Tab-separated table of C-alpha atoms in Angstrom:
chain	number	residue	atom	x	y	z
R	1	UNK	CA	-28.014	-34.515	-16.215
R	2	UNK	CA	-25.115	-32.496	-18.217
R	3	UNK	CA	-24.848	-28.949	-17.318
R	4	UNK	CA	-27.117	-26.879	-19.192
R	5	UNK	CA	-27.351	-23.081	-19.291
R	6	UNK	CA	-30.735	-20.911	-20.346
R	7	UNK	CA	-30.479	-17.956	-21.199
R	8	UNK	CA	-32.721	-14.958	-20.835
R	9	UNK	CA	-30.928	-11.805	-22.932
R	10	UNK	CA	-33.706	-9.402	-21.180
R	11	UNK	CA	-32.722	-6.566	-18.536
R	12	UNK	CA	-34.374	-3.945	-17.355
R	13	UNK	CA	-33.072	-0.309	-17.672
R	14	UNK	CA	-34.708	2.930	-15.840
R	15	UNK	CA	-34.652	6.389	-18.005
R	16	UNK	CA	-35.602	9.503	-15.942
R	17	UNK	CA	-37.486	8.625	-12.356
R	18	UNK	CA	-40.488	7.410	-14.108
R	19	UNK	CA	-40.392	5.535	-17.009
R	20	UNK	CA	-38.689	2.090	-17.412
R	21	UNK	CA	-38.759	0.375	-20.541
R	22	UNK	CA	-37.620	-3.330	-21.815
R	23	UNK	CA	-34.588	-3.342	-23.849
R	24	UNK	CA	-32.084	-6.212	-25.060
R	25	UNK	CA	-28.519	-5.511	-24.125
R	26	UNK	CA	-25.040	-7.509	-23.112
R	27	UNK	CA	-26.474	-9.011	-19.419
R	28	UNK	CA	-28.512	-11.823	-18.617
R	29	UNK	CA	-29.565	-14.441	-16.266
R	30	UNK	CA	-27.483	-17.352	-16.722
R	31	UNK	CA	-28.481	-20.571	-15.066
R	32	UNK	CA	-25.833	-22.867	-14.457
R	33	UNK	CA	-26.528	-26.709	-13.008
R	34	UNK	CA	-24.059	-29.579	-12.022
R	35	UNK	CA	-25.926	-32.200	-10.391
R	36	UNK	CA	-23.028	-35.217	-9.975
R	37	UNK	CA	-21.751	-33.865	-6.380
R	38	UNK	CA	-21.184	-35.542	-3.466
R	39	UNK	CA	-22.586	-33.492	-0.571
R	40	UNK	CA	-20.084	-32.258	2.339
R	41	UNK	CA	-19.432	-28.758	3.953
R	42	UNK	CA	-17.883	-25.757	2.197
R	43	UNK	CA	-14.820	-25.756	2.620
R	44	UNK	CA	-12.890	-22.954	3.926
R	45	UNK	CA	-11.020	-20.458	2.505
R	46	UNK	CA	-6.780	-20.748	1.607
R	47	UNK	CA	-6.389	-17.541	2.554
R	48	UNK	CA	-5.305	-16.712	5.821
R	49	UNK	CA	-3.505	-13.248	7.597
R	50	UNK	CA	-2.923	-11.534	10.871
R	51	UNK	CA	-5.715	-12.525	13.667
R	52	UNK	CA	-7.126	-9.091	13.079
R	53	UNK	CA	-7.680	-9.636	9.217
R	54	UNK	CA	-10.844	-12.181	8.671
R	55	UNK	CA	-10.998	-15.057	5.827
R	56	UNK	CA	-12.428	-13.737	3.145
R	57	UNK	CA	-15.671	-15.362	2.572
R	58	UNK	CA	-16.710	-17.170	-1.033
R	59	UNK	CA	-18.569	-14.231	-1.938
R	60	UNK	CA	-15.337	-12.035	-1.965
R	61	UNK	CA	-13.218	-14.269	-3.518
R	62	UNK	CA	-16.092	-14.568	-6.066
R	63	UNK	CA	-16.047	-10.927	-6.433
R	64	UNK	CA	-11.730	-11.081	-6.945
R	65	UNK	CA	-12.099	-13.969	-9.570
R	66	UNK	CA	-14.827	-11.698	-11.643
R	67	UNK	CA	-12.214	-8.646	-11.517
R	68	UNK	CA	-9.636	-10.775	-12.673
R	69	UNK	CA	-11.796	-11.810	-15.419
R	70	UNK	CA	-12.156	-7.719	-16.321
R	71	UNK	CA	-8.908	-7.233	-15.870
R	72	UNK	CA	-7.807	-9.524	-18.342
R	73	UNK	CA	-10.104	-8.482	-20.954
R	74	UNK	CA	-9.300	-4.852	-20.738
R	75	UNK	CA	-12.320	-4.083	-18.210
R	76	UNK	CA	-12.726	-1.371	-15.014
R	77	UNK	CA	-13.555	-3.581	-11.397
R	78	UNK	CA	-16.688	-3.782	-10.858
R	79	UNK	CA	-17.488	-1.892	-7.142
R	80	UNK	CA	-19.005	-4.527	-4.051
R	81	UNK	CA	-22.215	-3.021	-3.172
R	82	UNK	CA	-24.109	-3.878	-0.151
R	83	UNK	CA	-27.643	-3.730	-1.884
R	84	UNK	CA	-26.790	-6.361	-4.301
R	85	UNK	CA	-24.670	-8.473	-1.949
R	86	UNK	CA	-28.165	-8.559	-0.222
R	87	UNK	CA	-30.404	-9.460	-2.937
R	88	UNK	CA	-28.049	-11.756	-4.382
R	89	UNK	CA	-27.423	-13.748	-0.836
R	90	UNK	CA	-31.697	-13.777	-0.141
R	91	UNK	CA	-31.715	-15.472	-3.500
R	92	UNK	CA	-29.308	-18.344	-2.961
R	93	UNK	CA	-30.826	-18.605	0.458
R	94	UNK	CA	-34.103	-19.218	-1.185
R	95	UNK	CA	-33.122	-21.337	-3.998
R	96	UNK	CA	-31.069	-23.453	-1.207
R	97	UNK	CA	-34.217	-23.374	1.159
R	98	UNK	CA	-36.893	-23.860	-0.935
R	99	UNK	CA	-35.827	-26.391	-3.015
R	100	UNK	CA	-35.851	-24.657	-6.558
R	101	UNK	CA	-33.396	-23.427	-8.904
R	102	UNK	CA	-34.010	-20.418	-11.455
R	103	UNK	CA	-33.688	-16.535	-11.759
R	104	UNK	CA	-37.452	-16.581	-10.521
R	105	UNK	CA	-38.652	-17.222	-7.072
R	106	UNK	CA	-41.290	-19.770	-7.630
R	107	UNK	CA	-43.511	-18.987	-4.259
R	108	UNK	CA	-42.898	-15.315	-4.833
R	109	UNK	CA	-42.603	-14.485	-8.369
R	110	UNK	CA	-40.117	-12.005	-7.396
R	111	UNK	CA	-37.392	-11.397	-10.509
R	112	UNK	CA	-33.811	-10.373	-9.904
R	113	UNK	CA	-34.724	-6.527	-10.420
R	114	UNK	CA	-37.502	-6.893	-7.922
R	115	UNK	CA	-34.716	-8.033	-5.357
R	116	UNK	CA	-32.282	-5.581	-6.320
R	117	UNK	CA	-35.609	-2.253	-5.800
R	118	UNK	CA	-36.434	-4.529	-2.554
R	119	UNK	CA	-32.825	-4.626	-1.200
R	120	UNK	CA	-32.707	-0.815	-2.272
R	121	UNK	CA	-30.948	-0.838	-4.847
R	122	UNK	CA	-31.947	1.988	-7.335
R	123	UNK	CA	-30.389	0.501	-10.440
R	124	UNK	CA	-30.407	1.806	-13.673
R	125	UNK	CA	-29.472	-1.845	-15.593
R	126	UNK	CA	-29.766	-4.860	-13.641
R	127	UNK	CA	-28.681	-8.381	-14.246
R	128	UNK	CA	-27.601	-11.354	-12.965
R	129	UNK	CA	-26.193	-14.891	-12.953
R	130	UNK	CA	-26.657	-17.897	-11.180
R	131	UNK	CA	-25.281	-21.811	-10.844
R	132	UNK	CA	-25.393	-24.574	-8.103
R	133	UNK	CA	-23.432	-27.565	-7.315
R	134	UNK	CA	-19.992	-25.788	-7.593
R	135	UNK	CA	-18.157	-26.551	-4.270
R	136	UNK	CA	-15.587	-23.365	-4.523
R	137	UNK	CA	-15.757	-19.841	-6.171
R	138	UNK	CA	-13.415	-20.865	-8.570
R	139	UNK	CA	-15.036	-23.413	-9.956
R	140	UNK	CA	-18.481	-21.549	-9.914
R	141	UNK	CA	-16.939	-18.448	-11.899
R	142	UNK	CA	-15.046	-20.271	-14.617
R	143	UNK	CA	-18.404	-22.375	-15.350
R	144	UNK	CA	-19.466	-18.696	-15.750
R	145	UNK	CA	-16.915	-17.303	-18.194
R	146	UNK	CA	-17.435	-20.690	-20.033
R	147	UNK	CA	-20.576	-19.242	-20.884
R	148	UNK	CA	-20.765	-17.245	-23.116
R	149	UNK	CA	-24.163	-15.483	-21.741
R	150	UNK	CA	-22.844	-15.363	-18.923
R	151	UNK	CA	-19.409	-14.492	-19.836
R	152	UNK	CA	-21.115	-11.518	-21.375
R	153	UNK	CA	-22.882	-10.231	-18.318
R	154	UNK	CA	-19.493	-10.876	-16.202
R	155	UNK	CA	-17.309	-8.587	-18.647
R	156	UNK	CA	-19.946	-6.129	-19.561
R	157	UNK	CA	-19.024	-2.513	-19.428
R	158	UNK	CA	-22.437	-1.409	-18.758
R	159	UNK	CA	-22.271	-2.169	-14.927
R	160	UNK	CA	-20.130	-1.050	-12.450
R	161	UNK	CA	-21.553	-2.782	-9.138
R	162	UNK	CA	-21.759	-6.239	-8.195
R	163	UNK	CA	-22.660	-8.220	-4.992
R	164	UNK	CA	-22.701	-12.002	-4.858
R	165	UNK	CA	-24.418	-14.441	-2.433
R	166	UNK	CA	-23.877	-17.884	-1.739
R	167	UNK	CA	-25.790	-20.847	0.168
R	168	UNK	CA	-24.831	-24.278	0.981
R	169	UNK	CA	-27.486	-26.488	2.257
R	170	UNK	CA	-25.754	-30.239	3.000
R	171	UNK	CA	-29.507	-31.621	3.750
R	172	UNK	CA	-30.548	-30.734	-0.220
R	173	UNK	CA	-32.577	-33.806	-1.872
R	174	UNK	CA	-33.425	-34.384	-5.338
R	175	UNK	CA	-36.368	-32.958	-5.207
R	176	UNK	CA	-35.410	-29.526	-6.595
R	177	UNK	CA	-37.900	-27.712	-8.930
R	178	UNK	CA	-36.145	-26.518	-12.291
R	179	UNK	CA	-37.320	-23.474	-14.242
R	180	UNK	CA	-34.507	-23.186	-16.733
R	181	UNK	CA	-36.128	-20.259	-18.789
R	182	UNK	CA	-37.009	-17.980	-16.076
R	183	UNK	CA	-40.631	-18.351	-16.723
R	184	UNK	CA	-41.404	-18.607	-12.576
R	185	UNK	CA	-42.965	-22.196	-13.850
R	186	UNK	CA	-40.956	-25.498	-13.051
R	187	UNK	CA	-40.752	-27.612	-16.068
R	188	UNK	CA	-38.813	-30.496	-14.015
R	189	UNK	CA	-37.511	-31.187	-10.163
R	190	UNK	CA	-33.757	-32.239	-10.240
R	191	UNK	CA	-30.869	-32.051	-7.641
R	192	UNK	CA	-29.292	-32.511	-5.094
R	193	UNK	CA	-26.928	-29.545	-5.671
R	194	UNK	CA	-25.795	-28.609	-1.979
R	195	UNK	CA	-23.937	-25.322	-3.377
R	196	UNK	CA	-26.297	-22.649	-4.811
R	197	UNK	CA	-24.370	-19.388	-6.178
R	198	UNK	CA	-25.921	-15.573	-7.564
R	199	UNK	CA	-24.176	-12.888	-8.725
R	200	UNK	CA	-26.507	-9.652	-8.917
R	201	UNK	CA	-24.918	-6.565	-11.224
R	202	UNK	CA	-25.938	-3.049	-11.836
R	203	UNK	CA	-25.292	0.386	-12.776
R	204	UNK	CA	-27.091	3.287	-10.774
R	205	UNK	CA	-26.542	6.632	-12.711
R	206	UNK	CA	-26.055	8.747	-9.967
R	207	UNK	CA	-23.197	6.664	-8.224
R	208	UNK	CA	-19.221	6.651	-9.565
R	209	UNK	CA	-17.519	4.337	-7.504
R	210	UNK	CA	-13.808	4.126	-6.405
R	211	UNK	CA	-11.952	0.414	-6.801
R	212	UNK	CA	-9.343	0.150	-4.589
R	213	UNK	CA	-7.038	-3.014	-6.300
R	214	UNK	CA	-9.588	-4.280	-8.537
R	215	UNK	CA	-11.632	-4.734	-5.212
R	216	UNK	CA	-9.626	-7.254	-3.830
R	217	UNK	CA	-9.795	-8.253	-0.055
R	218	UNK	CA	-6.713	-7.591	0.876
R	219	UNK	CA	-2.999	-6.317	-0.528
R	220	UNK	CA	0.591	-7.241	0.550
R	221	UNK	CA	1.669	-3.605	-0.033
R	222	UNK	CA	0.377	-0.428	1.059
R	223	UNK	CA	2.005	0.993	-2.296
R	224	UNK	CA	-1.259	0.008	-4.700
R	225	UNK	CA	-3.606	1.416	-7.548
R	226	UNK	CA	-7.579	3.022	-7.767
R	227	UNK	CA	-9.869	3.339	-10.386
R	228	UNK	CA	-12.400	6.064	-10.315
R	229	UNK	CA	-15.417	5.862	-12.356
R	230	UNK	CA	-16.356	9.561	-13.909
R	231	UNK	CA	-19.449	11.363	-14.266
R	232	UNK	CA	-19.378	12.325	-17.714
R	233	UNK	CA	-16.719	14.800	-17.787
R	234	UNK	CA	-14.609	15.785	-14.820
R	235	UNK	CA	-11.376	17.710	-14.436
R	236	UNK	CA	-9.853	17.269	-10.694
R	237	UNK	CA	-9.442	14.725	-8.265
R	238	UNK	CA	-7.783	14.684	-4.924
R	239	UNK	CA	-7.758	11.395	-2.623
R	240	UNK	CA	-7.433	10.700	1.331
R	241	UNK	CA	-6.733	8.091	3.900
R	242	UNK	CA	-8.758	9.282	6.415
R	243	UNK	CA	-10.860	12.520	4.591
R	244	UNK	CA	-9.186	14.825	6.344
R	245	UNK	CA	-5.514	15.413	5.163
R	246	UNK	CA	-5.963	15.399	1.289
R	247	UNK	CA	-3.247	15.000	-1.685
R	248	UNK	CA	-3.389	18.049	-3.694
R	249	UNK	CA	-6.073	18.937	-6.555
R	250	UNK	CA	-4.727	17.067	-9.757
R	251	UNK	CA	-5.846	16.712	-13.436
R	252	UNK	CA	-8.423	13.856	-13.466
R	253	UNK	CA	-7.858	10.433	-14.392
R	254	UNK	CA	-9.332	6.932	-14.410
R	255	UNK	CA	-6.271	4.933	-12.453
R	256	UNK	CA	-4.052	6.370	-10.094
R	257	UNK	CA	-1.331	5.307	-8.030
R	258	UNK	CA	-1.700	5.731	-3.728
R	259	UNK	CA	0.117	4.917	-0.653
R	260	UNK	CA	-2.291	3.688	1.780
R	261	UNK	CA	-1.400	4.428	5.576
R	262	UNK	CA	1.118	2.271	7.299
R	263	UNK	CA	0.446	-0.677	9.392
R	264	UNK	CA	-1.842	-4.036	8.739
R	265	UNK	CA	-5.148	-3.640	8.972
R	266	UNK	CA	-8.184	-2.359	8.036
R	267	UNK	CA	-7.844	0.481	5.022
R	268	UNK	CA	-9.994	3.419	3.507
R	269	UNK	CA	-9.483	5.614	0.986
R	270	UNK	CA	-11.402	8.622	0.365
R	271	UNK	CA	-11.619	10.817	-3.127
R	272	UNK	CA	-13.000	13.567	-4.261
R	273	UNK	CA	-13.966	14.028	-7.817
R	274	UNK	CA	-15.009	17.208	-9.340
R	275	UNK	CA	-16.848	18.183	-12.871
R	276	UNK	CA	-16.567	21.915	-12.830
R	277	UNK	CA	-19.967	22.039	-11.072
R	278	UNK	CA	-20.308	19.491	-8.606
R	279	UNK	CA	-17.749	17.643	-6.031
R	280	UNK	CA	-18.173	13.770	-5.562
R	281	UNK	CA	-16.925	11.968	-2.391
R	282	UNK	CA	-16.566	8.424	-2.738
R	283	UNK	CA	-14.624	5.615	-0.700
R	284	UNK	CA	-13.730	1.999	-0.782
R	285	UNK	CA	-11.803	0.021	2.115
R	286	UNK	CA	-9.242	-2.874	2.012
R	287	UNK	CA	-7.158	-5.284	4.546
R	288	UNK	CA	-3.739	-4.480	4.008
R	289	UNK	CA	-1.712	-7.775	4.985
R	290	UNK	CA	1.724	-7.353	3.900
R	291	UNK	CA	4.606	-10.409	4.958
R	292	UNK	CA	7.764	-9.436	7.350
R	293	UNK	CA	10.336	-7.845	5.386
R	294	UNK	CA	13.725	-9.796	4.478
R	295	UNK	CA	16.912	-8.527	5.840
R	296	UNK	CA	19.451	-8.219	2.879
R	297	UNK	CA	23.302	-9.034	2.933
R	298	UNK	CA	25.221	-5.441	1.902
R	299	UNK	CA	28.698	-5.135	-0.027
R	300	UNK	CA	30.840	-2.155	0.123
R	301	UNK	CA	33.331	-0.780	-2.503
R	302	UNK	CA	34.135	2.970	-3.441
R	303	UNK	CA	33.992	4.645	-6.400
R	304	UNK	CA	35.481	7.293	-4.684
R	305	UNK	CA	33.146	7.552	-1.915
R	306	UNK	CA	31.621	4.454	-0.434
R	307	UNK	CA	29.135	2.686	-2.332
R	308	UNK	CA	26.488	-0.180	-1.060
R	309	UNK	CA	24.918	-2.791	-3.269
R	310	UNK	CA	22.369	-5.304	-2.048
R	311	UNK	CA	20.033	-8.048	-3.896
R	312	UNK	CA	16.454	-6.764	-3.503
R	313	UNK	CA	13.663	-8.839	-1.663
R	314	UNK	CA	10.317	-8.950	-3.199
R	315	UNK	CA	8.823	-8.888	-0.069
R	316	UNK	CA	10.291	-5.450	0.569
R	317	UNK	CA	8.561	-2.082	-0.300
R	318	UNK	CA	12.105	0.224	0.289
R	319	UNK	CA	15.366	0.667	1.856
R	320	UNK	CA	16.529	3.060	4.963
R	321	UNK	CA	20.663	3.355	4.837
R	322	UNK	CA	21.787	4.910	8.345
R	323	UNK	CA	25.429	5.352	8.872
R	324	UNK	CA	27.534	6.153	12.029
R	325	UNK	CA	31.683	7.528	12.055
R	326	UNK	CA	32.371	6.289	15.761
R	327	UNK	CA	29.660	3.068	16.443
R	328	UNK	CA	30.403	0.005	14.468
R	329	UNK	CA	27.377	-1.880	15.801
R	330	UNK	CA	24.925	0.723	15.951
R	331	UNK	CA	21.226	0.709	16.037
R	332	UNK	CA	19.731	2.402	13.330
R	333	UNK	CA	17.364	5.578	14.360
R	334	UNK	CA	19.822	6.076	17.667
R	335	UNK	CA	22.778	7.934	18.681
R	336	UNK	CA	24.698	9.304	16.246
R	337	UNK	CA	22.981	7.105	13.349
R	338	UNK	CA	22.258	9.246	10.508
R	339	UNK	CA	19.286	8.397	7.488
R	340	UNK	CA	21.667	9.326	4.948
R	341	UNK	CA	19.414	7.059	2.016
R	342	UNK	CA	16.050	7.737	2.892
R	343	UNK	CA	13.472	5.541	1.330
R	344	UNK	CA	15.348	3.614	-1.681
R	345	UNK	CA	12.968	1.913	-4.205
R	346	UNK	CA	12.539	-1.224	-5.641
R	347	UNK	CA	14.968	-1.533	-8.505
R	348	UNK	CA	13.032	-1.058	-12.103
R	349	UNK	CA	14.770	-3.833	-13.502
R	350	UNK	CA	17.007	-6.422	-12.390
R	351	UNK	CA	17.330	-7.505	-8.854
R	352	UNK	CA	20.787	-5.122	-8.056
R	353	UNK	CA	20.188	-1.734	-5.483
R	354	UNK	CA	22.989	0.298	-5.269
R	355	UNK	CA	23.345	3.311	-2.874
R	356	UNK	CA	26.336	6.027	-3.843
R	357	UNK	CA	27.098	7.735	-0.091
R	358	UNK	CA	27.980	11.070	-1.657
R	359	UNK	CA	27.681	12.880	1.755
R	360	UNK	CA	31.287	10.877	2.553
R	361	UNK	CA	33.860	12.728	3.080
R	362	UNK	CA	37.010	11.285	1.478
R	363	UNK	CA	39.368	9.074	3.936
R	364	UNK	CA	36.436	9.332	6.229
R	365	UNK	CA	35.532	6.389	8.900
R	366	UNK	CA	32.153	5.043	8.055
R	367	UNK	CA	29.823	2.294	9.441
R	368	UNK	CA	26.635	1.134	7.567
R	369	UNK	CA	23.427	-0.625	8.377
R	370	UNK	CA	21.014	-0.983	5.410
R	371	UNK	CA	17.222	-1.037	7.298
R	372	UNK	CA	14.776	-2.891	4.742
R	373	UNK	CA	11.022	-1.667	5.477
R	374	UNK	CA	8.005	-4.309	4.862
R	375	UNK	CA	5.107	-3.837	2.618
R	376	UNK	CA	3.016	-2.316	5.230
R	377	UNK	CA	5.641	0.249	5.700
R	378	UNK	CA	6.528	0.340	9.073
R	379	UNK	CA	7.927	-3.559	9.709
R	380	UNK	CA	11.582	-3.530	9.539
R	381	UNK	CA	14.388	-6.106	9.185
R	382	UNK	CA	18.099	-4.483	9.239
R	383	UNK	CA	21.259	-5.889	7.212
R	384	UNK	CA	24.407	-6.771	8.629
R	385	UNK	CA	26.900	-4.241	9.448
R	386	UNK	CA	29.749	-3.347	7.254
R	387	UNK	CA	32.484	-0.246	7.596
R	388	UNK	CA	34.954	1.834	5.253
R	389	UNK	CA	37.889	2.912	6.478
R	390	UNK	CA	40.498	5.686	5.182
R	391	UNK	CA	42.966	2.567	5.066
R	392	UNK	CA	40.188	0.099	3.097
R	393	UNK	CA	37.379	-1.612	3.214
R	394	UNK	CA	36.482	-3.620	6.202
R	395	UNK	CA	33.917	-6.695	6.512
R	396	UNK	CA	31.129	-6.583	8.201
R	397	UNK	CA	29.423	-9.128	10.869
């Protein structure tokens, strides 16, 4: 059987706490099928980090590979939430359990909004897609945004949550029952698919989430960006890493630029949105997993006073300079070493850093270590040493 998709353009929206009405509008439930695939085990994940950062399971790399998706076309991330990750993972489970395929649980009856209310998930529009027999979350989502159904419910701006659930049964026969028109009737048995995939979305009216990376799993640099969804109309925002020490009040915004604390690891950020009436507190969390920084090789020349130049790293966030006048081989942060270039940036263009000492003092006796500082921003790696003398220049180890 080819792959075939049916479409149902039908969600549900709520207006007010009462009344809920039927209304056509960019989501749907997309059923996706690929029945030629040889059964075997999921296989794990390519990405790896520090002991103390898990693998990110399918459903999060899903959940990357849809914000990419966004991202490309000009869309906010879409916001994990718990609710749908739940009724989104009890419908793959069934599917892969129960031997049927289809937006409708055939024993049950039970719809995708039905799972969202039952998982608790107050949502104001609700929609969903599903597939089976993709073996990875890459394959699974482009079938999706090949779609264009689908495609439509991935990149529409009417949600802002998502949750995804995935099931792999390797005992699956062909004796799964088809409803491809969501009709909670089977109009043929099919399989077997061994991979069964959901994606839930929704918007809830009363919840503005914060996006930390386009809700990505983890980052390589504790340098990275937010999005804030708005109610309506706000004016201020402040944000925190641990909702205590906060940045100060500044004009609102949709994206902003943060520093997440130092170190590998688990991350939260914390921000505070307000309307002229009412504050909101949101959060979001993500691993920071940054690489080892790479030590640079330093040059010296004057122009008068010393100057440093150095090829930039990618894998380095900044640049500490310490200098000595009496320790050639100093360590840096010791003695008499002084931070004289406190936290140099990345270069804007090009791959050249230069560093003007302009705290020299002319025919002075200088010694230089250039300290480059990892993407978690506390992992060092130091240069070699090099010296300026009244007489000349001097090369370093």
């Amino acid at each position: 059987m080819k792959p075939e998709d049916s479409i149902k353009f039908i969600c549900r929206t709520q207006a007010g706490d009462h009344l809920r009405r039927w209304v056509l509008m960019l989501c749907a439930l997309q059923i996706i099928c690929l029945t030629s695939v040889a059964a075997r085990a999921a296989p794990t994940s390519a990405l790896s980090g520090p002991s103390d950062i898990p693998t990110p399971t399918y459903a999060e790399q899903v959940i990357e590979l849809i914000n990419s998706e966004r991202s490309n076309a000009g869309r906010p991330p879409l916001k994990r939430a718990a609710e749908l990750d739940l009724s989104s993972g009890g419908h793959s489970h069934r599917m892969a359990t129960a031997d049927f395929f289809g937006p409708c649980d055939l024993e049950t009856h039970t719809k995708p909004w039905d799972r969202m209310t039952a998982a608790g998930y107050a949502w104001n529009s609700a929609g969903e897609n599903i597939a089976a027999g993709y073996t990875t979350p890459s394959a699974a989502v482009a079938t999706w945004m090949a779609s264009p159904v689908a495609r439509n419910s991935i990149l529409s701006t009417v949600f802002r949550e998502t949750g995804v659930g995935y099931s792999h049964q390797p005992t699956d026969q062909n004796n799964v029952a088809m409803d491809t028109n969501g009709d909670c009737t089977a109009e043929s048995v099919s399989g077997p698919f061994y991979h069964y995939w959901v994606q839930d979305f929704g918007m809830r009216a009363s919840v503005w989430p914060l996006v930390i990376a386009g809700e990505a799993f983890q980052v390589a640099s504790l340098q990275t960006t937010l999005f804030i969804y708005t109610p309506t109309v706000s004016s201020q925002m402040r944000f925190s890493n641990d909702g205590l020490a906060w940045s100060p009040w500044q004009p609102f915004t949709t994206t902003q630029v943060w520093n997440l604390s130092p170190g590998s690891g688990l991350k939260t950020v914390y921000a505070q949105v307000y309307n002229g009436a009412v504050t909101y507190v949101v959060s979001d969390t993500v691993y920071l997993n940054a690489p080892g920084p790479a030590a640079v090789i330093v040059d010296i020349g004057r122009d008068p006073a010393p100057v440093l130049t150095w090829e930039h790293q990618t894998l380095n966030l900044w640049y500490d300079v310490y200098r000595s006048t009496t320790n050639p081989y100093f360590i840096p942060g010791t003695g008499d070493a002084v931070l004289t270039g406190p936290a140099i940036p990345a270069p804007w263009s090009g791959s050249k850093v230069t560093f003007h000492d302009i705290s020299a003092v002319l025919n002075g006796i200088y010694f230089y270590v250039v300290r480059a500082v990892a993407g978690d921003g506390e992992t060092t790696a130091d240069s070699n040493r090099i010296g300026y003398f009244a007489f000349g220049l001097v090369a370093g180890d």
